[in-house]
XYZ file of C-alpha atoms in Angstrom:
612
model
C 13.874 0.326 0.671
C 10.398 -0.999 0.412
C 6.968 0.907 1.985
C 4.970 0.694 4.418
C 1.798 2.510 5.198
C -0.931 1.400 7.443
C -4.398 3.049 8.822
C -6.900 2.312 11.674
C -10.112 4.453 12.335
C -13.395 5.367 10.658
C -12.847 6.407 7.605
C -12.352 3.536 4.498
C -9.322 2.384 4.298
C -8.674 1.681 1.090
C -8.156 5.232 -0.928
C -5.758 5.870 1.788
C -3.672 3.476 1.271
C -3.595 3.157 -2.378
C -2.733 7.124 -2.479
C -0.184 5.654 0.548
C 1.912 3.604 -2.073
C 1.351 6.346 -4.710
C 3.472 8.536 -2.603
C 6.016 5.881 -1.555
C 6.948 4.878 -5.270
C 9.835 6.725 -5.246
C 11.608 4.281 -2.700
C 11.906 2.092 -5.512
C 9.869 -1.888 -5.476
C 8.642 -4.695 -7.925
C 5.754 -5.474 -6.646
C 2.480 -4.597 -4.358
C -0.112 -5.342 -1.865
C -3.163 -4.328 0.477
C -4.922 -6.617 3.533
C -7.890 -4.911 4.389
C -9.720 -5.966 7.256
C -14.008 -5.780 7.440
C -15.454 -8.945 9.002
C -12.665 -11.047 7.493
C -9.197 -10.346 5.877
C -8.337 -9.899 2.777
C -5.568 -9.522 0.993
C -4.224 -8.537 -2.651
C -1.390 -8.117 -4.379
C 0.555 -8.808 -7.248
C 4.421 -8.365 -8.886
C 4.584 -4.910 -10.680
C 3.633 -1.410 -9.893
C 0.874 -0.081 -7.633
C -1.387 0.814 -10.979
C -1.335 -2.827 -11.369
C -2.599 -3.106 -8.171
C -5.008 -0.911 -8.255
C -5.701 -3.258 -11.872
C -6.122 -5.925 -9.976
C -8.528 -4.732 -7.540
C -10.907 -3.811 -9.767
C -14.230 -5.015 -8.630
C -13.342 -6.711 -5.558
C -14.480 -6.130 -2.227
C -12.317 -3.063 -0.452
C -14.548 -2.355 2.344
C -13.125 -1.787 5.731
C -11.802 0.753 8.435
C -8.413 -0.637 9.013
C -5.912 -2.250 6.676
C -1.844 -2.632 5.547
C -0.073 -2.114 2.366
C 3.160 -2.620 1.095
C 5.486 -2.326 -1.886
C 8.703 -4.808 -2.049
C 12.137 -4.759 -2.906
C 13.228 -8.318 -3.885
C 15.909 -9.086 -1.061
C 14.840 -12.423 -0.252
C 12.542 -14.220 -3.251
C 12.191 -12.877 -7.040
C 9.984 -10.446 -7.496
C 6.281 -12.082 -7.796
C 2.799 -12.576 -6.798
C 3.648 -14.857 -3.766
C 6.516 -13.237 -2.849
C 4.815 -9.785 -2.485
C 3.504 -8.600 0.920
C 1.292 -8.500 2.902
C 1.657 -12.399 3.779
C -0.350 -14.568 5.562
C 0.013 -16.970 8.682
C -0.436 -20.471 8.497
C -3.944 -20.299 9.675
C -4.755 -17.139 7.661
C -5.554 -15.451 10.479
C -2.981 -12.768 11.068
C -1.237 -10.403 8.205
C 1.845 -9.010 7.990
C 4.117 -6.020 6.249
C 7.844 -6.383 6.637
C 10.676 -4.007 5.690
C 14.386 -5.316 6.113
C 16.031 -8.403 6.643
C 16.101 -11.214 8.831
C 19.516 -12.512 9.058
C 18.672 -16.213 10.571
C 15.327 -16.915 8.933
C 17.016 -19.985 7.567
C 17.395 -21.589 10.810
C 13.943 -20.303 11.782
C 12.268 -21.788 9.043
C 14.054 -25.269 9.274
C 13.143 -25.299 13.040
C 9.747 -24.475 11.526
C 9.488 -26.929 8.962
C 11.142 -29.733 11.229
C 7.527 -29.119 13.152
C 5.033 -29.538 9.894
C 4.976 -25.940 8.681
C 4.977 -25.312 4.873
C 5.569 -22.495 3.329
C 4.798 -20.472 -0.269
C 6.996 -17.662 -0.590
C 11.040 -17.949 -0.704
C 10.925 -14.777 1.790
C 11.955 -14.066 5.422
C 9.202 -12.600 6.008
C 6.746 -15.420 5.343
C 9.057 -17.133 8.364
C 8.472 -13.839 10.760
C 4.562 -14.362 10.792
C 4.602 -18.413 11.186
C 7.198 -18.172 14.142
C 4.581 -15.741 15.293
C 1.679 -17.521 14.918
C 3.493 -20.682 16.251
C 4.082 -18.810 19.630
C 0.826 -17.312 19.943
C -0.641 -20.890 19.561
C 1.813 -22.776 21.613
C 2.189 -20.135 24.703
C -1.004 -18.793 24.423
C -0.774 -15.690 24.717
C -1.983 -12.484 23.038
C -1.213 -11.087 19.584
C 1.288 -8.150 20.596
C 3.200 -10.670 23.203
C 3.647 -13.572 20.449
C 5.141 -10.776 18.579
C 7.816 -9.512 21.396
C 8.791 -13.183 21.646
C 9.401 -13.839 18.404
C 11.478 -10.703 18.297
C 13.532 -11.909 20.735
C 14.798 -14.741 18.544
C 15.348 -12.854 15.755
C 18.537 -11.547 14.588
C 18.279 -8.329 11.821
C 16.535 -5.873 10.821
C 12.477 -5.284 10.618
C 9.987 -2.307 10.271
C 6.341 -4.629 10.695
C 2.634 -4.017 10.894
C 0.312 -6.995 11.606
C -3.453 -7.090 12.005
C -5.538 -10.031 12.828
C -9.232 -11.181 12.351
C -9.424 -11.887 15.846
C -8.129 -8.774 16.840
C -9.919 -6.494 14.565
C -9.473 -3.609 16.290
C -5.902 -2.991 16.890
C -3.109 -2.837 14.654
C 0.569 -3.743 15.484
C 4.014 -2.350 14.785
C 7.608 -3.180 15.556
C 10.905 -1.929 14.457
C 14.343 -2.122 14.551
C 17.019 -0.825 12.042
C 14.382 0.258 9.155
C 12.520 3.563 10.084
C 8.803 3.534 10.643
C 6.987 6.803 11.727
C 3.041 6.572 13.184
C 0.909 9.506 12.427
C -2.030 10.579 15.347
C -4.835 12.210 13.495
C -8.414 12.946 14.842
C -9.605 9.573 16.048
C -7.826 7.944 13.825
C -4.037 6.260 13.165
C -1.289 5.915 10.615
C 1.717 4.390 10.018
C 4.094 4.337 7.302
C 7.848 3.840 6.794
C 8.418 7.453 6.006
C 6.180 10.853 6.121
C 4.904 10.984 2.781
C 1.723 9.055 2.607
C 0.347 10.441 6.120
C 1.560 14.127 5.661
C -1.544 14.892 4.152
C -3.665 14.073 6.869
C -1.676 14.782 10.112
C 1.257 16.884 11.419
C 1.198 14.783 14.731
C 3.851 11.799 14.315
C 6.091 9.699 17.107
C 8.960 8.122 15.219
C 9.429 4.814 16.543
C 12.911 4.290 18.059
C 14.860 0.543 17.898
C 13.045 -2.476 19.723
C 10.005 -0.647 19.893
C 6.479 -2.308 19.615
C 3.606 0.250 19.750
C -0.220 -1.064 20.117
C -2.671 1.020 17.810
C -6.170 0.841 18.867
C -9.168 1.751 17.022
C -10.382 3.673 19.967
C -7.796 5.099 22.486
C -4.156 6.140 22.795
C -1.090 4.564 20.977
C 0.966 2.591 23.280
C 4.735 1.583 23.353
C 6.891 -0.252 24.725
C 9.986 -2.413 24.406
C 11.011 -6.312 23.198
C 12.064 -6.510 26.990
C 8.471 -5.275 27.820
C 9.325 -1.898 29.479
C 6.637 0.739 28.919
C 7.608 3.839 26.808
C 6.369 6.926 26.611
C 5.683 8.672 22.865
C 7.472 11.206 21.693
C 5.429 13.843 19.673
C 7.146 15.766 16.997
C 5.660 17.862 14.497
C 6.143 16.986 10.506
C 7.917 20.183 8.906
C 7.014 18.692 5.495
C 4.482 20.346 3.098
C 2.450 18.325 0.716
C 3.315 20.516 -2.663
C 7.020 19.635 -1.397
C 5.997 15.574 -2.804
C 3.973 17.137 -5.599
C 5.595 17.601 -9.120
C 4.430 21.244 -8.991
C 4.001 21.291 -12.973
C 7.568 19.665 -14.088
C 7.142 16.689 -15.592
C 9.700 14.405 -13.412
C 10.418 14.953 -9.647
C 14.448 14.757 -10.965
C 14.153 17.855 -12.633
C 11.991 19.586 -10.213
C 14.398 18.769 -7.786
C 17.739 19.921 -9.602
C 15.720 23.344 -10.479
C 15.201 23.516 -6.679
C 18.723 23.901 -5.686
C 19.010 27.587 -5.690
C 16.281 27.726 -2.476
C 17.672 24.075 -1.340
C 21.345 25.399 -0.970
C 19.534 29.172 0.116
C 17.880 26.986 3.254
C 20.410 25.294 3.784
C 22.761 28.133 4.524
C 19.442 29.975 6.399
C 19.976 31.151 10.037
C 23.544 29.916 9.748
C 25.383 32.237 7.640
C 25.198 36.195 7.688
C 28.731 37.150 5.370
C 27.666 40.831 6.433
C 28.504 40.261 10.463
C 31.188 37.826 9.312
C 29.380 35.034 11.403
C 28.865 30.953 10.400
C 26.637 29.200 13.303
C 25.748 25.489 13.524
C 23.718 25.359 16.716
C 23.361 21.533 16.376
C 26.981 21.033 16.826
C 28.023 23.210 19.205
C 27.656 21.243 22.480
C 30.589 19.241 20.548
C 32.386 21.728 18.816
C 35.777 22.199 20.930
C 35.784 17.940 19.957
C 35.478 18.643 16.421
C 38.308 21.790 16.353
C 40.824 19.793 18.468
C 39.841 16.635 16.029
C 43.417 14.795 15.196
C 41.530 13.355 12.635
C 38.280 12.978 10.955
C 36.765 10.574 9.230
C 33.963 10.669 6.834
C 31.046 7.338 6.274
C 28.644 7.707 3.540
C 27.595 5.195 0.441
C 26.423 6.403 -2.672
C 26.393 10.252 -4.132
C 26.802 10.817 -0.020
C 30.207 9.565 -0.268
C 30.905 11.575 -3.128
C 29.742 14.388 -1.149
C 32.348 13.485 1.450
C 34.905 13.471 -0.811
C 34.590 17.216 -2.156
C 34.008 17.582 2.134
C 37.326 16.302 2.064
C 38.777 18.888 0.266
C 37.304 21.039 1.479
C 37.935 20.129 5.034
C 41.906 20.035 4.593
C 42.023 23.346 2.823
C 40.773 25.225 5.443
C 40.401 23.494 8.775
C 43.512 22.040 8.027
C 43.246 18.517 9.442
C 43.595 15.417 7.666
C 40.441 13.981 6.517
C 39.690 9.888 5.400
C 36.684 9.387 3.401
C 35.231 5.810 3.816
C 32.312 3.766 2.293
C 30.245 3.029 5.153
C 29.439 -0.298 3.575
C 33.108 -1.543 4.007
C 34.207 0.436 7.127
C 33.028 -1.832 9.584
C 34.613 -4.807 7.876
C 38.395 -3.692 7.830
C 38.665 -3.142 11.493
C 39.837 0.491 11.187
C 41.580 2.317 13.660
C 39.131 4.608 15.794
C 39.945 6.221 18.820
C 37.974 9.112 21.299
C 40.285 11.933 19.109
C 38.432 11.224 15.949
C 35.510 12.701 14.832
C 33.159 11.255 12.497
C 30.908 12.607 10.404
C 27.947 10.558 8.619
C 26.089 11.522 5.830
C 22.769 10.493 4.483
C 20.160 12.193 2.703
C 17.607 9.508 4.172
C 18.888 9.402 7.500
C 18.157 5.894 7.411
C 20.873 4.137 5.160
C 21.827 0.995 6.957
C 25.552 0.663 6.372
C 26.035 4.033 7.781
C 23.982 2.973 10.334
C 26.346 0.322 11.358
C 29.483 2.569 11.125
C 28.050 5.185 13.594
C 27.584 2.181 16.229
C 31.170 1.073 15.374
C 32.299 4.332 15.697
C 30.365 4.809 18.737
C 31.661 1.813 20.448
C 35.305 3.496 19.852
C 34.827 6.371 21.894
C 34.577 8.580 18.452
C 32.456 11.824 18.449
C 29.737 11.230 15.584
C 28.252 13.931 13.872
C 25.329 14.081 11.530
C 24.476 15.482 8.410
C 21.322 14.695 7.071
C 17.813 15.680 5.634
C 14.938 13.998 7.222
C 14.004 15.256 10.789
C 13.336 12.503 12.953
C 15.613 9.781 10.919
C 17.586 7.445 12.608
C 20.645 8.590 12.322
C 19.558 12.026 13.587
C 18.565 10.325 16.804
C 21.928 7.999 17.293
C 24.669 10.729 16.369
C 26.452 13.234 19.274
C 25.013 16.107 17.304
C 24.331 17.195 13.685
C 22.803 19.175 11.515
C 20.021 18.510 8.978
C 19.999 20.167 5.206
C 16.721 21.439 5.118
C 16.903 20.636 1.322
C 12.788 19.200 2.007
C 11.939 15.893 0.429
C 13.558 14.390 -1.779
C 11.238 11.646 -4.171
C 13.622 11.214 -7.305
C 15.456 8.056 -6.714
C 18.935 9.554 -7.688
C 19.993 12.406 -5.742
C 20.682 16.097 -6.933
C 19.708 18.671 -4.155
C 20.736 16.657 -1.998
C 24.142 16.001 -2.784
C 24.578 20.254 -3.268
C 23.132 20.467 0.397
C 25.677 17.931 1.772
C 27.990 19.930 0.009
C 27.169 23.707 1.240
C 26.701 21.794 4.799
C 30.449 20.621 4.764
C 31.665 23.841 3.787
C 30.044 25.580 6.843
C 30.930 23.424 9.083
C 35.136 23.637 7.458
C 34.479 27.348 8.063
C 33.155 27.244 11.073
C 36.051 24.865 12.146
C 39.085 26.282 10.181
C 37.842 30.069 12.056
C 37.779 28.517 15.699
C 40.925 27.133 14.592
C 42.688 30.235 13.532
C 43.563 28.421 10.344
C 42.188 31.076 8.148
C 42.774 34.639 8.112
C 39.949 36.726 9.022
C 39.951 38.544 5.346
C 39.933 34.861 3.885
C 37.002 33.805 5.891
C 34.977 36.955 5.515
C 35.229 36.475 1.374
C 34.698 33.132 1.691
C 31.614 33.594 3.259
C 30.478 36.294 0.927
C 31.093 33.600 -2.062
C 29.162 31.222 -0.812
C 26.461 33.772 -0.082
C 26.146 34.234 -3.514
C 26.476 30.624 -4.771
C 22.312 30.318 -4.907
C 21.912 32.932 -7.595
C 24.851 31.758 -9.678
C 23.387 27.849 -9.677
C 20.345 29.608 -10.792
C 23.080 31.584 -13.862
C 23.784 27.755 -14.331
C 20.437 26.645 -14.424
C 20.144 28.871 -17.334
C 22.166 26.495 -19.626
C 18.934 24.185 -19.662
C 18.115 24.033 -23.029
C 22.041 24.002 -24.911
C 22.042 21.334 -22.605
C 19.015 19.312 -23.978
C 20.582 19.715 -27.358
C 24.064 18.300 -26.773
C 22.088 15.396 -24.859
C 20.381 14.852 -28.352
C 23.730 13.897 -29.539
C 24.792 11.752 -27.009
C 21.253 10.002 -26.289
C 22.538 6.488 -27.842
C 26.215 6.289 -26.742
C 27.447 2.961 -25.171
C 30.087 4.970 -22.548
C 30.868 7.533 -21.002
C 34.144 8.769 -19.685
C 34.127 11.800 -16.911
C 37.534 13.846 -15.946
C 38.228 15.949 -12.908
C 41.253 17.042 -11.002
C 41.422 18.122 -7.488
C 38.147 18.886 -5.916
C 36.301 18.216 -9.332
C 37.236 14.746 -9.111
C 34.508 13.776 -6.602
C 31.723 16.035 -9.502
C 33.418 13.817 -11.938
C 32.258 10.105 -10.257
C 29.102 11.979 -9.380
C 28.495 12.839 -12.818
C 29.296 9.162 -14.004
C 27.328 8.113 -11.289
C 23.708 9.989 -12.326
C 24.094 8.591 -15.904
C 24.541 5.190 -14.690
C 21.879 5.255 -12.204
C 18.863 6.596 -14.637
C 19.865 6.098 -18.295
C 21.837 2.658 -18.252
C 24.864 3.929 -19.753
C 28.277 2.629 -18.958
C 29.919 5.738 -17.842
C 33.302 6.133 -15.215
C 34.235 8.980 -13.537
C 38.004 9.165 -12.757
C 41.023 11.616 -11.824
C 41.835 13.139 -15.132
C 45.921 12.273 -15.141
C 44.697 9.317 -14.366
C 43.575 9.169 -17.558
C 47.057 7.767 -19.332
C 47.118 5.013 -16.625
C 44.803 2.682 -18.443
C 41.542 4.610 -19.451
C 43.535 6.625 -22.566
C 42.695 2.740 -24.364
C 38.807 3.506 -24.796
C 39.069 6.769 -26.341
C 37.917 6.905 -29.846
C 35.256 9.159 -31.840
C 32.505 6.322 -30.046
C 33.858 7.833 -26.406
C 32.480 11.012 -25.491
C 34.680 12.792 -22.630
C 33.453 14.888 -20.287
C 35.939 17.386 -18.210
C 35.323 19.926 -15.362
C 37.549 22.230 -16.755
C 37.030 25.000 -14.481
C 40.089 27.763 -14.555
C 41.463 27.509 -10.962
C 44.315 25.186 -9.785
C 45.526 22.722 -11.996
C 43.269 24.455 -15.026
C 46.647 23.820 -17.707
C 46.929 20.210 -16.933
C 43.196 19.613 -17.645
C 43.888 21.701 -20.906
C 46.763 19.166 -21.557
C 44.353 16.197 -20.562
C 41.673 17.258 -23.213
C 44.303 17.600 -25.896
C 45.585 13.990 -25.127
C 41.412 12.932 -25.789
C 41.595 14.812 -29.229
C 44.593 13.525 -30.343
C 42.902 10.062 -30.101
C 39.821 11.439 -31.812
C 37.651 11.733 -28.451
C 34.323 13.936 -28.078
C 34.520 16.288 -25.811
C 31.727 18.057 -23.533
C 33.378 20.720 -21.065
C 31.991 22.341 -18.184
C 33.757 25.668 -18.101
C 34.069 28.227 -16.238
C 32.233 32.087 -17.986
C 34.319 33.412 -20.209
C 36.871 30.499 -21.234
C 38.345 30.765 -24.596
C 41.149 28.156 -24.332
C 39.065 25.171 -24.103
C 36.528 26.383 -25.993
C 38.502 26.181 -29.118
C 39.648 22.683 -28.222
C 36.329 20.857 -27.112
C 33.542 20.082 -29.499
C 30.847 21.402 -26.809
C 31.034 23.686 -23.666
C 28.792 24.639 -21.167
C 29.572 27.529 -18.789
C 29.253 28.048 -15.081
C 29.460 31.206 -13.446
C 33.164 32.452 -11.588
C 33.610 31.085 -8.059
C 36.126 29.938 -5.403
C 38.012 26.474 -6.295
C 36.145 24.726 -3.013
C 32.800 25.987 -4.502
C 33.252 25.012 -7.974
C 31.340 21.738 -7.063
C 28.382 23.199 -6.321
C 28.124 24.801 -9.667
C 29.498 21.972 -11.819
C 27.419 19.053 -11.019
C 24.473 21.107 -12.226
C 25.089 20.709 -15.796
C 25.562 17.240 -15.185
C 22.841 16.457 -13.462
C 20.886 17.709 -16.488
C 22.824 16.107 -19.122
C 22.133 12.757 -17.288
C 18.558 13.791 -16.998
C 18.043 14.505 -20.690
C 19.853 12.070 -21.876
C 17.592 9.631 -20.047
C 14.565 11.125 -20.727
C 15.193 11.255 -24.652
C 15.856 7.161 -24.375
C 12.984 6.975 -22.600
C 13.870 5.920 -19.297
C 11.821 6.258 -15.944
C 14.314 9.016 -14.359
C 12.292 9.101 -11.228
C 12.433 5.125 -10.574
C 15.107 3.136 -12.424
C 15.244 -0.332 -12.333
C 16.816 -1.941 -9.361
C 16.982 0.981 -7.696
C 15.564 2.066 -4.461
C 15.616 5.637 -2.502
C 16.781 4.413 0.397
C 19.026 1.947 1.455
C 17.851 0.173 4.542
C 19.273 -2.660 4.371
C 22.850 -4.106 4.201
C-alpha cells in the first residue's frame, strides 16, 4: 500500500523524488519522507501529505545525487512524524524504506532490546534496520550481506531500499511479497514500488522477483541475487505505460477520467481477441492451459474488493454459458477454511494491481493443491502475472483513483471472453448463440459511451441525495454483484452507509429501514426476473422509499413508479453489468464530490492491498 521510489546517478535527487511521491499518492498514506545522501545523510519527513513535505523542506539542505523516499500506510504505529519512513539505524548511519509487514518483529525487537537497543518508532520497520545494523557490526561484514542475513530471520513480507554514509555510492533493495520494480536509465538508476514515478524517465525496468536483493551502483551494472546468495540474472522488460495515461488529461479527478475511459478500456480489452465478423474469441495467454480449463469439474474464483464483485457477475456468467459450476471466494478468507482443492479445479485470480496480498496467498494454496491458476489482471510485470499457469492482462492502462471503475468493467469483459471461449470449445453454446453473443459485446463500447451520456441528469439527482445518511442498492440475478458494487463506490469515497443486497432479499430484514430518509436504488433492467424487481420497487413505495432506477431505454413501467430513472442502452442479460455500474459509478462520484470529499484518495484507503 505505501511507496517507494528511490534514485542513484548524477542528476539531483531531490525533484525526482518529490515528483516520485506526487505520482504514488494514489496508493493511499498518512504520512512522508526523503533521506538524501551528499557528504552525510539526511533525512525528513513528517505525518500528512507529500505538500507537507515538500512544507517542511523548505529551506533546508536537498543537495545530493542519490536518495529514498517514502509515503506510509499506518500498519504498525499511528500515523506520525516518528513513525514515518525513511528510519534510521541506531548509529545513524544507514537508512531505510520499508513496504509490508514483518510478522515476528516482536520477538526481534525483544531479542534486540534484551541487548541495549532502544527504539523511537512503534514500527517493524524501525526493528528491520537495527537487526541490520546489529549484524553488520557483530559479523562484520558488508552492507548488502548484513542485509541477506537479516532476511533470513525474518518472517513476512518487505519491499526495502537502504543507503548508507559509508557506502555512498550504492543503493540497496530487497523484496519479497510487496512488488518493487528498478528502472535502468542512462547512467543512472531507479526504483520504486510501482511504474509511475520512473515512467517518465525510462522504459528499461527488471521487476524484482521474491527473495531478491539487487546491488545498485552509482557507476556500473545492477546486480541480483538471492537471500541464499545465488547470483541472478535481470530480466529486462519494457514499460507499456504512457505518462498522459497518470496525467488527469483536463478532468478534474482521476475517478472520473477513469470511468469516462471505459469505452477504449473495455475496446482494448477485447483488442486482438475478439473479431464477431470471423466468429473467433482468442486468449493466447491461456491457451497452453486451455483443454485444463474446458474439462474444469469446477472452478473457483479468489479476488477481495470490487475484484470479487467482478467474480461474482464472472460467475454468472461462467455457468450460463460454459456451463460448469463456479464458487466465488474472498481471497482473504480462502486460505483459512481449508477448502477442498484438487488438480481438476481451475482457479482464476483477479486483481487489478496484480499485487494484492491475500490473493497472493490463495494462488500458492491453490498451487500447492495441484489446481491450474489463471490470471486476470492489469499491470504487466505484477506478481501475480509471474506466479499464475497463465493469464491474461486487461490492458485497461493505469489505474490512479483509489476506488476502481475501469477496472472492474475490464475484469468483467475479460470473464466473458474467456466463458465464450470456454462454453464454444465446450459445445455448450450453439454456434448462432455464440456468433450474437459476440456481436453484442462488440458493440458494448459505444453503448457505455450512450450511457456515459446520462452525465449531467446524473449530477442533478446526486444534488438530491448529497446529504443522505444510507443507502440501500437492489439487484437480482447477475445485477446483484452491480448492486454491492454500487454500495461499495459510495462507501469507499463519500462516507455514506450504503448496502448492496439481492432485491427479494429485501423482505428478509432490510424492508425495516425503508422510509422517505432511505433512498433505494434498483437495476431494473427488463430481462429475466424484470416483474419481480417491478414488485420489489412497489414494496419500497408502499413504505414511502425514494427510488433511483437504472433502466433499461425505453422503460415505461418503472418509470411511472420510481421518483428518478436513468437509462442504459438494450443489451444481453450477461452484459447488462457492464452498462449498469456506469451510472453508479457516477452517482457515487457526484455525490462525493458535491460533499466535498477527496474521490481520488479517501481516508483509510489505499490502491493496493499488499499486505494481509
Amino acid at each position: 500500500m505505501c511507496g517507494i521510489v528511490a534514485y542513484i546517478g548524477q542528476k539531483q535527487a531531490f525533484p525526482i523524488l518529490i515528483k516520485g511521491l506526487y505520482r504514488l499518492e494514489y496508493r493511499g498514506y498518512d504520512s512522508a519522507g526523503i533521506a538524501l545522501l551528499n557528504n552525510n545523510l539526511k533525512v525528513y519527513k513528517t505525518k500528512g501529505k507529500v505538500s507537507d513535505l515538500e512544507n517542511h523542506i523548505i529551506n533546508q539542505n536537498i543537495n545530493g545525487n542519490i536518495g529514498i523516499a517514502h509515503t506510509r500506510w499506518a500498519t504498525h504505529g499511528e500515523p506520525n512524524d516518528l513513525n514515518a519512513h525513511p528510519h534510521l539505524s541506531p548509529s545513524g548511519n544507514i537508512a531505510m524504506i520499508h513496504n509490508g509487514i514483518i510478522e515476528n518483529y516482536s520477538a526481534l525487537k525483544e531479542e534486540l532490546i534484551n541487548r541495549g537497543y532502544e527504539f523511537r518508532s512503534e514500527t517493524d520497520t524501525e526493528v528491520l534496520i537495527h537487526l541490520i545494523e546489529d549484524i553488520q557490526i557483530n559479523e562484520k561484514v558488508p552492507l548488502d550481506e548484513a542485509l541477506r542475513i537479516a532476511l533470513t530471520q525474518v518472517v513476512g513480507a518487505y519491499a526495502l531500499v537502504l543507503i548508507a554514509n559509508d557506502d555512498p555510492d550504492k543503493l540497496i533493495l530487497a523484496k519479497k511479497g510487496s512488488p518493487l520494480v528498478v528502472g535502468i536509465g542512462d547512467g543512472e538508476f531507479f526504483a520504486a514500488s510501482d511504474a509511475s514515478p520512473i515512467v517518465e524517465y525510462t522504459r528499461d525496468v527488471v521487476y524484482l522477483e521474491d527473495e531478491e536483493i539487487a546491488i545498485i551502483p552509482r557507476h556500473g551494472d545492477l546486480k541480483l541475487s538471492n537471500i541464499k546468495n545465488e547470483i541472478k540474472t535481470p530480466y529486462l522488460q519494457k514499460l507499456e505505460m504512457q505518462l498522459n495515461e497518470i496525467e488527469k488529461s483536463g478532468y478534474p479527478h482521476f475517478m472520473l477520467k477513469e470511468i469516462f475511459e471505459q469505452p477504449r478500456s473495455i475496446k482494448d480489452s477485447m483488442r486482438g481477441r475478439l473479431n464477431a465478423r470471423q466468429g473467433i474469441v482468442n486468449l493466447g495467454g491461456i491457451v497452453e492451459y486451455e483443454q485444463k480449463i474446458v474439462n474444469a469439474k469446477r472452478i473457483i474464483i479468489v479476488a477481495c474488493g470490487t475484484s470479487w464483485h467482478a467474480g461474482l457477475v464472472g460467475e454468472y456468467i461462467f455457468e450460463e454459458l460454459a456451463r460448469v459450476p463456479v464458487e466465488v471466494e474472498y481471497a482473504s478468507e480462502f486460505r483459512y477454511r481449508n477448502p477442498i482443492i484438487n488438480e481438476n479445479d481451475v482457479v482464476i485470480a483477479i486483481s487489478q494491481s496484480g499485487e494484492t496480498a491475500d490473493t497472493l496467498a490463495a494462488i500458492e494454496l491453490a498451487k500447492s493443491k495441484g489446481a491450474t491458476i489463471i490470471g486476470i489482471c492489469n499491470v504487466v510485470g505484477s506478481s501475480i502475472a509471474r506466479v499464475t499457469h497463465a493469464g491474461s492482462y486487461t490492458h485497461a492502462g493505469p489505474e490512479i483513483g483509489v476506488a476502481s471503475t475501469k477496472a472492474f468493467t475490464a475484469q468483467v469483459t475479460l470473464l466473458a471472453l474467456m466463458a465464450l471461449h470456454i462454453a464454444n470449445h465446450k459445445g455448450s453454446l450453439s454456434k448462432r448463440e455464440f456468433r450474437r453473443l459476440t456481436f453484442e459485446l462488440e458493440a458494448i463500447p459505444k453503448k457505455v459511451e450512450q450511457t456515459l451520456n446520462s452525465n449531467k441528469l446524473i449530477k442533478e439527482i446526486s444534488e438530491k441525495f448529497k446529504d443522505a445518511r444510507n443507502f440501500l442498492y437492489l439487484g437480482r440475478g447477475i445485477n446483484f454483484p452491480v448492486a454491492l458494487e454500487g454500495a461499495l463506490k459510495l462507501k469507499e469515497i463519500s462516507y455514506i452507509h450504503a448496502e448492496g443486497y439481492p432485491a427479494a432479499e429485501m423482505k428478509h430484514g432490510p424492508i425495516a429501514l425503508i422510509d422517505e430518509e432511505m433512498p433505494v436504488v434498483v437495476i431494473a433492467t427488463n430481462k429475466g426476473t424484470y416483474e419481480k424487481v417491478v414488485s420489489n420497487i412497489q414494496e419500497v413505495k408502499a413504505r414511502k422509499g425514494v427510488i433511483i432506477a437504472i433502466v433499461t431505454e425505453g422503460d415505461k413501467e418503472v418509470q411511472q413508479i420510481a421518483d428518478y430513472t436513468i437509462e442504459i442502452p438494450e443489451t444481453d442479460t450477461i452484459y447488462v453489468p457492464l452498462l449498469a455500474t456506469i451510472p453508479l459509478q457516477l452517482l457515487s462520484y457526484h455525490i462525493a464530490t458535491l460533499r466535498g470529499c477527496n474521490v481520488d484518495q479517501p481516508r483509510n484507503l489505499a490502491k493496493s492491498v499488499t499486505v494481509e
